[in-house]
XYZ file of C-alpha atoms in Angstrom:
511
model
C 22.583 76.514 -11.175
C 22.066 73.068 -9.580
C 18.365 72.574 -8.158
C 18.138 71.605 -4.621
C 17.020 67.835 -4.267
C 14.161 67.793 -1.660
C 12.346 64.780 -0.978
C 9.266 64.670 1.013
C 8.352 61.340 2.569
C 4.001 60.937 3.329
C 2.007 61.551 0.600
C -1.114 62.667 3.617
C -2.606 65.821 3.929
C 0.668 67.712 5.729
C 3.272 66.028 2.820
C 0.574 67.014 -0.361
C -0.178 70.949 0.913
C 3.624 71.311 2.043
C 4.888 70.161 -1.627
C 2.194 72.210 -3.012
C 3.297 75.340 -1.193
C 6.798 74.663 -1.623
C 6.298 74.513 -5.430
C 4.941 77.548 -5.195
C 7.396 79.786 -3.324
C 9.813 78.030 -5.629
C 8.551 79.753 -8.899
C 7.948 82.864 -6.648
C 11.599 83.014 -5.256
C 12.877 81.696 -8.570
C 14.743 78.856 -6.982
C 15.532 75.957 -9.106
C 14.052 72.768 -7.267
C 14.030 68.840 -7.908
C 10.978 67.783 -5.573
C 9.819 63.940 -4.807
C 6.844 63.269 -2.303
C 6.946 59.328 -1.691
C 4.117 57.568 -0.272
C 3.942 53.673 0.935
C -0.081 53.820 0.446
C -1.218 53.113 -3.422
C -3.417 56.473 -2.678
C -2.997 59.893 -1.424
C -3.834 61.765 1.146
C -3.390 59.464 4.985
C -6.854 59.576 6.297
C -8.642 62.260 4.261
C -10.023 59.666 1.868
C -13.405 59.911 -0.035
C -15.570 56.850 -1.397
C -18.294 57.360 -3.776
C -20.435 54.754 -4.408
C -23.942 54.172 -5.382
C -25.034 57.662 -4.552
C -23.426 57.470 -1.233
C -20.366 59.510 -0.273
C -18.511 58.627 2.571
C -14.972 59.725 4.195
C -12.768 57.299 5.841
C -11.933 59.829 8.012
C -12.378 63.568 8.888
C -15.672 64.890 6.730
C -14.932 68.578 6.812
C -12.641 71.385 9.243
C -13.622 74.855 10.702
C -12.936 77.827 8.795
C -11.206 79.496 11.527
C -7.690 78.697 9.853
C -7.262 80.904 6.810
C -4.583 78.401 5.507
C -7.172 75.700 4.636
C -8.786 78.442 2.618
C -6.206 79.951 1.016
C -5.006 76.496 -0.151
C -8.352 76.419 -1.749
C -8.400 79.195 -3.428
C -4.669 78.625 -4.958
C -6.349 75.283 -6.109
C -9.562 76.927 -7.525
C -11.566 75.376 -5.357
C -13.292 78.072 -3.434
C -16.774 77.651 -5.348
C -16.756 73.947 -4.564
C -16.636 74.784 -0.467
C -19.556 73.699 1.170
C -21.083 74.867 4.577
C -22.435 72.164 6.994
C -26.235 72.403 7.211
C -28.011 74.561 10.018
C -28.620 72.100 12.048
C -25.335 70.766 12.551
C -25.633 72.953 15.449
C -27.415 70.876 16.862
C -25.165 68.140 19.192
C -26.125 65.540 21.302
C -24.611 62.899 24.226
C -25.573 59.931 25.672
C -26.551 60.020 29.384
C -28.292 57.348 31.172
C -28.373 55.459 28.043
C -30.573 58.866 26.351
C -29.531 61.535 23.575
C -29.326 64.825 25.359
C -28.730 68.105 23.408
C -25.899 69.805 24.751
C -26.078 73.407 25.647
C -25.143 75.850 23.092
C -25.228 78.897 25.014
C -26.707 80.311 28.475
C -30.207 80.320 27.278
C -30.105 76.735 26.342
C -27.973 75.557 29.499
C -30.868 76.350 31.190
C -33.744 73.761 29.504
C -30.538 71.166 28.439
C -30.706 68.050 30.507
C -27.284 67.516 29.283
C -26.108 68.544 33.459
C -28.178 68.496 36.463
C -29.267 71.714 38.393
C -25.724 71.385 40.646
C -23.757 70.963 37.416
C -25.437 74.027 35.708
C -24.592 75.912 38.843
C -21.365 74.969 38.953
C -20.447 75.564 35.283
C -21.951 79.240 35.694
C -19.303 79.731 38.685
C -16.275 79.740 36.127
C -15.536 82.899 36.174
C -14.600 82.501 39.976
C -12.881 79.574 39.416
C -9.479 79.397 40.979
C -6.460 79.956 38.781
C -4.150 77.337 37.197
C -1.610 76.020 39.655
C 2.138 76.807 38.499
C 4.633 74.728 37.185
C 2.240 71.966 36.626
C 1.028 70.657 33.053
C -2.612 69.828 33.593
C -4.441 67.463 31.960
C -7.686 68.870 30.227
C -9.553 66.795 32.872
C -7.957 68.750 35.853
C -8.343 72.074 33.424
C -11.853 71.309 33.158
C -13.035 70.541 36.250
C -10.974 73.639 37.488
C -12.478 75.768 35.752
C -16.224 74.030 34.975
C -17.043 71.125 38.007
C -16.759 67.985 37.921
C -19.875 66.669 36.021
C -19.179 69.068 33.101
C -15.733 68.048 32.933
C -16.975 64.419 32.810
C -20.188 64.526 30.854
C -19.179 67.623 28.368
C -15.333 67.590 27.924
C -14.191 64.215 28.160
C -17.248 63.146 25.657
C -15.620 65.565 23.346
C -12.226 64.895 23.507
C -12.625 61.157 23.122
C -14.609 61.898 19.812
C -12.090 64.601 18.454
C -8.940 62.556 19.566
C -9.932 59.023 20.295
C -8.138 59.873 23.859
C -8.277 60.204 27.292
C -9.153 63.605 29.139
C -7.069 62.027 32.110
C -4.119 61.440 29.752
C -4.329 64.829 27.672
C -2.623 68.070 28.040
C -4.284 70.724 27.590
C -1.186 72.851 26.490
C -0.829 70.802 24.035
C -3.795 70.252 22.805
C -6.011 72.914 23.794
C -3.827 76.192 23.774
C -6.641 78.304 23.136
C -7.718 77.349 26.304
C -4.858 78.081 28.239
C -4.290 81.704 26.287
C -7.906 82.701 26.954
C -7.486 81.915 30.887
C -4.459 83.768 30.830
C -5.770 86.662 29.155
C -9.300 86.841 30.400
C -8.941 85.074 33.495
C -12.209 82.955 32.597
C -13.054 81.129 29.879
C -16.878 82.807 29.663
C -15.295 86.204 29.713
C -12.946 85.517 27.193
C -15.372 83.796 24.531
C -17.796 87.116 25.639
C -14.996 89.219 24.898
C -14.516 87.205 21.556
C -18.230 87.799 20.511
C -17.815 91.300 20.958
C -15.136 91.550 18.183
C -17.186 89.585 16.114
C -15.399 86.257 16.370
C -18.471 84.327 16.844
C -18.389 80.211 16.607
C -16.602 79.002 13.416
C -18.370 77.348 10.219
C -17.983 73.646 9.125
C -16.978 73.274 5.827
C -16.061 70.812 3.029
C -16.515 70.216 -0.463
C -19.130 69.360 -2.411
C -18.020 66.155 -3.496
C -16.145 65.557 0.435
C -12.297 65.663 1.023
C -11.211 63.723 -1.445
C -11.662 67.045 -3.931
C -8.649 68.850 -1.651
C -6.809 65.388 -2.103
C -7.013 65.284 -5.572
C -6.451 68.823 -6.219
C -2.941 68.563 -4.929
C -2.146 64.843 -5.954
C -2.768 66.769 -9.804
C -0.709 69.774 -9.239
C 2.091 67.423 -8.182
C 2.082 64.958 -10.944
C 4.798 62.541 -11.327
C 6.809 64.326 -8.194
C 3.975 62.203 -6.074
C 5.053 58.579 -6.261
C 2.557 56.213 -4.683
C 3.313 52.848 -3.008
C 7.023 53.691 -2.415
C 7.701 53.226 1.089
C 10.931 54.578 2.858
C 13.026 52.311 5.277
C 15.408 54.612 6.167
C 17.007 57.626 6.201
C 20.935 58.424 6.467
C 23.760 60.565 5.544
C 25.972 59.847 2.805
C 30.198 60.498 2.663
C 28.827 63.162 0.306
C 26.976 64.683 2.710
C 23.598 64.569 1.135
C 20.736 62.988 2.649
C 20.079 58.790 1.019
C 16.579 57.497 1.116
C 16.489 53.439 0.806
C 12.989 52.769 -0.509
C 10.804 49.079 -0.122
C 11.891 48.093 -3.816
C 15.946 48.241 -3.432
C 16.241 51.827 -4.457
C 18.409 54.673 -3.047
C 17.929 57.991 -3.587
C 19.764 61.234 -2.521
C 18.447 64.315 -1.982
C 19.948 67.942 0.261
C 16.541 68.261 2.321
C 14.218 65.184 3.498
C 11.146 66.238 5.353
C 9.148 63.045 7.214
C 5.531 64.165 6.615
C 4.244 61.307 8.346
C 3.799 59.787 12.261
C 6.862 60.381 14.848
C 6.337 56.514 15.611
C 7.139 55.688 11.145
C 9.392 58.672 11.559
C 11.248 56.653 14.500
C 11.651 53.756 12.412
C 13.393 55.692 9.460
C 15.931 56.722 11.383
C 16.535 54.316 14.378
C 19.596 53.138 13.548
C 21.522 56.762 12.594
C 19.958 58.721 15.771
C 19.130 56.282 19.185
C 18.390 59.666 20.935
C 15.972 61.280 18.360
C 14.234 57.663 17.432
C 13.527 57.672 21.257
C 11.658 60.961 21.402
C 9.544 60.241 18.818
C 8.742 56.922 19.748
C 7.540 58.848 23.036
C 4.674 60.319 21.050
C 1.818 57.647 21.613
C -1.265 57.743 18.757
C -5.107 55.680 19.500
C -6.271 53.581 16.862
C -10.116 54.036 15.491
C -12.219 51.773 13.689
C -14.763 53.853 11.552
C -17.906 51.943 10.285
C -20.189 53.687 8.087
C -23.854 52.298 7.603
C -26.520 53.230 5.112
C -30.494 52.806 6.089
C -33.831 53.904 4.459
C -35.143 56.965 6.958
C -38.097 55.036 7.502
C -36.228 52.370 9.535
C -34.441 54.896 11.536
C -36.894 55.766 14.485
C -35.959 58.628 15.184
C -35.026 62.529 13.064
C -31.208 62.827 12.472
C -31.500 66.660 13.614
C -28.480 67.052 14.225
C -24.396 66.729 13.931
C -25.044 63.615 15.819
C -24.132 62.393 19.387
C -20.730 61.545 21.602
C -20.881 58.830 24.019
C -20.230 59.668 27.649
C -17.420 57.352 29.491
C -19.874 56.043 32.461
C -22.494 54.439 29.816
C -19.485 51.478 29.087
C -19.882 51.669 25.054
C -17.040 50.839 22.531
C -18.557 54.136 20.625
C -16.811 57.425 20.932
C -19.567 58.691 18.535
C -21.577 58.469 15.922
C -21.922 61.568 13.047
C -25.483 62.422 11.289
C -23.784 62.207 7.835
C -27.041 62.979 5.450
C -28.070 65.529 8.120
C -24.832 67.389 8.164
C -24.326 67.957 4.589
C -25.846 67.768 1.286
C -25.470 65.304 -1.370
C -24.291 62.452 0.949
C -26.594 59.961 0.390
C -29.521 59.139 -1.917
C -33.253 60.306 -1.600
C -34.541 58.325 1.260
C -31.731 57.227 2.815
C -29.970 58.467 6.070
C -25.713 57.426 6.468
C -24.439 57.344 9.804
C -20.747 57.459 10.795
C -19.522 55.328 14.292
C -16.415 55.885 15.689
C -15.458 52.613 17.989
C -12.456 52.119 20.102
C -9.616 54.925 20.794
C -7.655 54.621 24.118
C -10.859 53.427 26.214
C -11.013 50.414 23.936
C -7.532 50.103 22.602
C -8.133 46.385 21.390
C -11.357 47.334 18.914
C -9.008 48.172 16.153
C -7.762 45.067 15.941
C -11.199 43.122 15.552
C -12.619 42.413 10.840
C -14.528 44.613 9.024
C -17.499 41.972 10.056
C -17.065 42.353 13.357
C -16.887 46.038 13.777
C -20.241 46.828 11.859
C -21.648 44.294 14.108
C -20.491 46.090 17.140
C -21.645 49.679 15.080
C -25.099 48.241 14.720
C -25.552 46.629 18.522
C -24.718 49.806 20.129
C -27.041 52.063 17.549
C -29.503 49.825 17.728
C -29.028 50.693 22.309
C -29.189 54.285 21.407
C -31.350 54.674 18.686
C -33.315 51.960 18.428
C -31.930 51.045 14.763
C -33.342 47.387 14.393
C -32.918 46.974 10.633
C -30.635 46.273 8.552
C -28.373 48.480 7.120
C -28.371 48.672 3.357
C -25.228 49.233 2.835
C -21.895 49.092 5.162
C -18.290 50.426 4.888
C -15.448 50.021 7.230
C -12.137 51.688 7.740
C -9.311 50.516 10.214
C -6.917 52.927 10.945
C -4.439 51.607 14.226
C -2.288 54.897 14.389
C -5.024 57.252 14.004
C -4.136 60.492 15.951
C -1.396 60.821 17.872
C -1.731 61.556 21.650
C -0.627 64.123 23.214
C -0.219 63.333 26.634
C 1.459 65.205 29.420
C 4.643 65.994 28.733
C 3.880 66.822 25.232
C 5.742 70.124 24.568
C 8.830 68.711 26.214
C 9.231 66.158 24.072
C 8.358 67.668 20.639
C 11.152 70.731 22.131
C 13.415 67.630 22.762
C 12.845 66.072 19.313
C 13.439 69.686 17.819
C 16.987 70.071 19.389
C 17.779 66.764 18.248
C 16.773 67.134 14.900
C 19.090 70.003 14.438
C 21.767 67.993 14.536
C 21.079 67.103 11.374
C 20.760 70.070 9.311
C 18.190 68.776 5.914
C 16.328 67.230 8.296
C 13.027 68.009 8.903
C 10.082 66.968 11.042
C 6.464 67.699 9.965
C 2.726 66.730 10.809
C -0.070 66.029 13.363
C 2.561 64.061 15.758
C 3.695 67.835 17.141
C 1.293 70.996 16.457
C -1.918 70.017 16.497
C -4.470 66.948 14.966
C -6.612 68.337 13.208
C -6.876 68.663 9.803
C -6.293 72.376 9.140
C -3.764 72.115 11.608
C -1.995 69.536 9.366
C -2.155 72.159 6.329
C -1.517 74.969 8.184
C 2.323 73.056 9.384
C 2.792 71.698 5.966
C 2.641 75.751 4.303
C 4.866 77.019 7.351
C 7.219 74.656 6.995
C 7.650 75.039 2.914
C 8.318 78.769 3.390
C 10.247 78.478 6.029
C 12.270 75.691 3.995
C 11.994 77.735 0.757
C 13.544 80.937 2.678
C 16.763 79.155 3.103
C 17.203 78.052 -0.569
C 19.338 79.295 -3.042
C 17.520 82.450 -5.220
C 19.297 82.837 -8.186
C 17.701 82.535 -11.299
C 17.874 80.018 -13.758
C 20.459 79.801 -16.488
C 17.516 79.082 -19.099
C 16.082 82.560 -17.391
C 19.562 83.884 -18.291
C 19.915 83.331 -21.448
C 16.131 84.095 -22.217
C 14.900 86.300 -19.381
C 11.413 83.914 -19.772
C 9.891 83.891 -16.504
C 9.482 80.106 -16.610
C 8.697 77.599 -13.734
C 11.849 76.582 -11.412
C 10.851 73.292 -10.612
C 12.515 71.104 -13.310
C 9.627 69.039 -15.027
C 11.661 67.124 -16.872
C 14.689 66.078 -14.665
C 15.074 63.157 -12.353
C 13.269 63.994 -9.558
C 16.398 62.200 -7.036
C 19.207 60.798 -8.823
C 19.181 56.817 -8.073
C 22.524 55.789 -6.463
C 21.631 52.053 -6.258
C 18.838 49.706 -7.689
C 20.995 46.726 -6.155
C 21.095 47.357 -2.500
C 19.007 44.649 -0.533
C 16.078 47.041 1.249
C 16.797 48.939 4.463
C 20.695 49.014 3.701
C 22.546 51.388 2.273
C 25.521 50.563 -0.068
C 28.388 50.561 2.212
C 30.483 52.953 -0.459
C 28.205 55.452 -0.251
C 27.331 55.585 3.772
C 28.997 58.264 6.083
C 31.701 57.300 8.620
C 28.738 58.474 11.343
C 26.697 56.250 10.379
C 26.733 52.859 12.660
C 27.936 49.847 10.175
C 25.630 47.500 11.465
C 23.099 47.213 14.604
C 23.261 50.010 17.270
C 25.644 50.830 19.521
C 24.048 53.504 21.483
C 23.401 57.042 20.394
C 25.340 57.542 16.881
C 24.050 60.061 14.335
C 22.695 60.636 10.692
């Protein structure tokens, strides 16, 4: 039986755990499959990257995830990983803003709202009001700003919420929805009516707050895991120009180097706005809706001092920066305080997040210039005058995508396009969610889902020998090259369906 070609373009987080799963279900279903995962980047994984140097370990972007999606830990425990999990230190609980140019601990529960100088008295009172708080207003998609202040006041909305969600999505509050990215929220209004009866109500089934885990040797563990399992099905620094139906009816893949490849299913693990790009020129509509999908850049500078030059106890996850105190920091992570093994004896590494939508044009500045900036505005908060003894920077202008009002409608709108174009497939933190278990937990759904509609008849080595042997084909080509000659971006014209536009657009034409 021929194996179905699937080729899986972004070699991040959502791309490795979706060609991981999809392996899987293949030898489970016994479905014969020829698998590719291409990725432009010389390394794996999009942002969940680990350094190691000198002692230090430092991630050039998220550091761990909550272990309140049981995908991330099933995924390690298929990748015999579960003894390397590690649980963020005690006092991680322990977070912090910056009022009035001071750290204040937020409040972690009613007993500390009450000695927190996070809020004044008013705001206290007013947050302890929610459950009288009127209800949402209908037909309207709220921002998480107007949620928040709703439900909580206006100076916990400001000083609480919008801190938070600048430091978990580089965006604005104002900008946000909060169906899209807070549905929790939403579902526990709906249900409970408030959001302190509902999280009371969750406490009495035992769902108390989540853990933060990682692994002992950071993210990059995960990363590798998969990048292994794959093999020679990952191929690094091959980039994808576009994607476009073939007389054949398969799906053809031009690559950076010249190449075409063909294969039945493409999924594009990666950003709606490089998503757009691939396929601008076979679908005008679809290219459109993604391209609607906005994503904040970040600049993340990591710094590395003795404790004794720090003036104050890292006793704590660390702090988030409040919009009224004017700082290019969204916030800056206690790295040696949150879990072990990050840096050397005697040393304390600190992670600043600068820019995001209030300073959209920080991602743009050197490596020089944004450890500079790091250092001036620590050196505000905490009083860090030395110097650091070591630095790392990371630049990432398409960090998380944004998903601002409106948000549903358009990934429901990109959806109905897309199934237009049946092989096609759409996948990653542009549509369900940002954060990282949310990007495993679509890559798994979708593999199933994609694995369901394959062919299940067994091999005819299985046939002939009833061995029980893998279905994905180690040994075969993972896409069969149709042209090494092509200039890249263009497809050989013998080999490109009549629906496809012959040369620059002419309105909406599909794949």
């Amino acid at each position: 039986m021929t194996p179905t070609r699937i080729a899986i373009v972004g070699g991040g987080i959502t791309g490795l755990s979706l060609a991981f799963t999809l392996q899987a279900e293949a030898r489970r279903r016994r479905t014969p499959v020829d698998l590719v995962v291409l990725e432009s980047s010389p390394e794996p994984g999009g942002h969940a990257r680990t350094r190691v140097e000198d002692g230090f370990l430092v991630e050039a972007g998220p550091n761990g995830f909550l272990d309140r999606e049981p995908e991330t830990l099933a995924l390690a425990q298929e990748l015999d990983l579960s003894s390397r999990l590690v649980e963020a230190r005690a006092e991680a609980k322990r977070r912090f803003i910056v009022r009035g140019g001071r750290l204040r601990r937020v409040p972690e529960s009613p007993a500390t709202l009450l000695t927190s100088d996070a809020l004044s008295l008013a705001g206290k009172l007013r947050l302890l009001l929610e459950p009288f708080a009127p209800g949402p207003p209908a037909g309207v998609d709220e921002t998480i700003f107007e949620f928040a202040r709703r439900r909580i006041g206006h100076e916990a909305a400001e000083m609480l919420v919008d801190a938070a969600v600048s430091g978990i999505s580089a965006g604005d509050s104002r900008e946000l929805s909060v169906a899209a990215q807070f549905p929790l929220m939403v579902e526990m209004e709906r249900e409970h009516g408030s959001l302190i009866k509902a999280m009371i109500a969750r406490r009495k089934r035992g769902m108390g707050p989540p853990r933060l885990l990682s692994f002992d040797r950071g993210l990059g563990v995960l990363v590798s895991a998969l990048a292994a399992r794959l093999g020679n099905r990952l191929r690094l620094g091959t980039a994808v120009r576009s994607v476009d139906r073939a007389f054949s009816g398969a799906w053809q893949l031009c690559t950076s180097d010249g190449r075409v490849l063909e294969a039945d299913h493409v999924v594009l693990a990666v950003s709606a706005r490089a998503a757009a790009g691939m396929i601008a020129h076979g679908d005008a509509e679809l290219a459109e809706a993604l391209s609607g999908i906005p994503a904040s850049g970040v600049t993340l500078a990591a710094l590395a001092y003795r404790v004794e030059d720090v003036p104050r106890s890292l006793d704590g996850y660390g702090y988030l920066v409040t919009r009224p105190e004017g700082l290019t920091t969204l916030g800056v992570v206690w790295e040696s305080s949150l879990f072990p093994d990050r840096a050397p004896s005697g040393m304390a590494l600190v992670r600043v997040f600068l820019g995001g939508a209030r300073r959209r044009h920080v991602v743009g500045l050197g490596e020089e210039r944004a450890v500079a900036l790091a250092r001036e505005e620590l050196r505000a908060v905490l009083g860090i005058r030395a110097e650091p003894a070591r630095t790392w920077a990371f630049r990432w202008p398409f960090a998380i995508a944004q998903y601002t009002v409106g948000h549903l409608d358009r990934v429901a709108r990109i959806r109905a396009c897309a199934g237009r174009h049946p092989g096609l497939h759409f996948c990653g933190a542009s549509y369900d969610g940002v954060s990282f278990n949310h990007a495993i937990a679509g890559g798994r759904r979708l593999a199933r889902a994609l694995a369901a509609t394959l062919p299940t008849e067994p091999l005819e080595a299985e046939l002939r020998t009833g061995a029980g042997s893998s279905v994905i084909l180690p040994n075969t080509p993972v896409l069969e090259r149709v042209s090494s000659r092509s200039p890249p971006g263009v497809l050989p014209e013998s080999s490109r369906s009549p629906l496809s536009p012959p040369a620059a657009g002419r309105g909406k034409a599909r794949l």
